[in-house]
Amino acid sequence: MTARGTASRFLQSVLHNGVGRYICQLKRLSLVFSKNAPSSRGVREFIEEGVVDFAKQNPGIVVYVTAKRCNVPKLVAEYREYCLPLRETWNNRFVQSTERYQ
């Protein structure tokens, strides 16, 4: 039989080697914020209102919340080691940055 009459071996190897499986790249998120600083207000609001919903929607991502004395709140995404300075419009930027690494 000619090569045109048989199934492609290359295609079979691609379909059976696990390439199509999705693996979430983002494993851990660490939120570091201040309890009193005005720059951490958006982070505090997100923690009170949205962090539980985020954790339920993304069960494969561990979220650490740490209150420290700091001037600028930080978001650290592990495996990518990404650090993002946060402002008052924090909720939208948080969702956008986490969607980028999922």
Tab-separated table of C-alpha atoms in Angstrom:
chain	number	residue	atom	x	y	z
A	1	MET	CA	0.000	0.000	0.000
A	2	THR	CA	1.166	3.498	-0.692
A	3	ALA	CA	1.690	6.162	1.901
A	4	ARG	CA	-1.527	7.860	0.846
A	5	GLY	CA	-3.594	4.776	1.606
A	6	THR	CA	-2.439	4.279	5.204
A	7	ALA	CA	-3.144	6.334	8.265
A	8	SER	CA	-0.472	8.782	9.233
A	9	ARG	CA	1.773	7.526	12.025
A	10	PHE	CA	2.762	11.078	12.862
A	11	LEU	CA	-0.846	12.002	13.606
A	12	GLN	CA	-1.322	8.940	15.835
A	13	SER	CA	1.760	9.760	17.875
A	14	VAL	CA	0.598	13.352	18.404
A	15	LEU	CA	-2.845	12.241	19.545
A	16	HIS	CA	-1.559	9.653	22.004
A	17	ASN	CA	1.310	11.386	23.784
A	18	GLY	CA	-0.701	13.644	26.129
A	19	VAL	CA	-0.155	16.919	24.282
A	20	GLY	CA	-3.868	17.769	24.384
A	21	ARG	CA	-4.137	17.607	28.172
A	22	TYR	CA	-4.559	20.982	29.864
A	23	ILE	CA	-2.380	21.647	32.904
A	24	CYS	CA	-2.989	24.804	34.910
A	25	GLN	CA	0.290	26.750	35.182
A	26	LEU	CA	-0.752	28.797	38.205
A	27	LYS	CA	-0.389	26.885	41.486
A	28	ARG	CA	-0.281	29.463	44.302
A	29	LEU	CA	-1.295	33.059	44.850
A	30	SER	CA	0.038	35.031	47.797
A	31	LEU	CA	-1.652	38.294	48.742
A	32	VAL	CA	0.372	40.586	51.001
A	33	PHE	CA	-1.438	43.687	52.225
A	34	SER	CA	-1.586	46.174	55.080
A	35	LYS	CA	-4.520	46.330	57.480
A	36	ASN	CA	-4.385	50.124	57.718
A	37	ALA	CA	-2.700	51.527	54.588
A	38	PRO	CA	-4.978	53.365	52.133
A	39	SER	CA	-3.244	51.672	49.196
A	40	SER	CA	-4.497	48.280	50.446
A	41	ARG	CA	-8.170	49.280	50.519
A	42	GLY	CA	-9.021	47.480	47.259
A	43	VAL	CA	-7.261	44.326	48.438
A	44	ARG	CA	-9.145	44.365	51.740
A	45	GLU	CA	-12.452	44.755	49.877
A	46	PHE	CA	-11.583	41.851	47.590
A	47	ILE	CA	-10.662	39.651	50.559
A	48	GLU	CA	-13.950	40.438	52.296
A	49	GLU	CA	-16.119	39.973	49.207
A	50	GLY	CA	-14.444	37.951	46.479
A	51	VAL	CA	-11.630	35.686	47.628
A	52	VAL	CA	-13.954	32.824	48.614
A	53	ASP	CA	-15.702	32.930	45.230
A	54	PHE	CA	-12.344	32.979	43.454
A	55	ALA	CA	-11.164	29.947	45.461
A	56	LYS	CA	-14.362	28.039	44.638
A	57	GLN	CA	-14.036	28.802	40.917
A	58	ASN	CA	-10.365	27.739	40.887
A	59	PRO	CA	-9.951	24.698	43.167
A	60	GLY	CA	-6.472	23.926	41.799
A	61	ILE	CA	-5.036	27.259	42.966
A	62	VAL	CA	-4.025	27.804	46.595
A	63	VAL	CA	-4.583	31.352	47.872
A	64	TYR	CA	-2.491	32.663	50.784
A	65	VAL	CA	-3.591	35.899	52.472
A	66	THR	CA	-1.010	37.661	54.660
A	67	ALA	CA	-1.447	40.926	56.550
A	68	LYS	CA	1.880	42.727	57.052
A	69	ARG	CA	2.992	46.285	57.532
A	70	CYS	CA	3.765	47.345	53.998
A	71	ASN	CA	3.225	50.420	51.860
A	72	VAL	CA	2.281	48.689	48.620
A	73	PRO	CA	0.215	45.492	48.500
A	74	LYS	CA	1.682	42.628	46.483
A	75	LEU	CA	0.363	39.706	44.515
A	76	VAL	CA	2.839	36.855	44.028
A	77	ALA	CA	1.894	34.105	41.570
A	78	GLU	CA	4.060	31.048	42.067
A	79	TYR	CA	5.708	29.034	39.327
A	80	ARG	CA	5.805	32.291	37.427
A	81	GLU	CA	7.111	34.325	40.379
A	82	TYR	CA	5.142	37.331	39.258
A	83	CYS	CA	4.872	40.393	41.486
A	84	LEU	CA	2.235	43.022	40.699
A	85	PRO	CA	1.897	46.400	42.472
A	86	LEU	CA	-1.766	46.968	43.242
A	87	ARG	CA	-3.848	50.140	43.305
A	88	GLU	CA	-7.439	51.006	44.190
A	89	THR	CA	-8.776	49.435	40.972
A	90	TRP	CA	-7.439	46.141	42.184
A	91	ASN	CA	-10.321	43.718	41.563
A	92	ASN	CA	-10.232	44.000	37.751
A	93	ARG	CA	-6.439	43.806	37.559
A	94	PHE	CA	-6.416	40.748	39.835
A	95	VAL	CA	-8.856	38.847	37.650
A	96	GLN	CA	-6.982	39.819	34.476
A	97	SER	CA	-3.595	38.829	35.876
A	98	THR	CA	-4.814	35.460	37.169
A	99	GLU	CA	-6.531	34.634	33.876
A	100	ARG	CA	-3.233	35.293	32.112
A	101	TYR	CA	-1.490	32.490	34.069
A	102	GLN	CA	-4.213	29.857	34.124
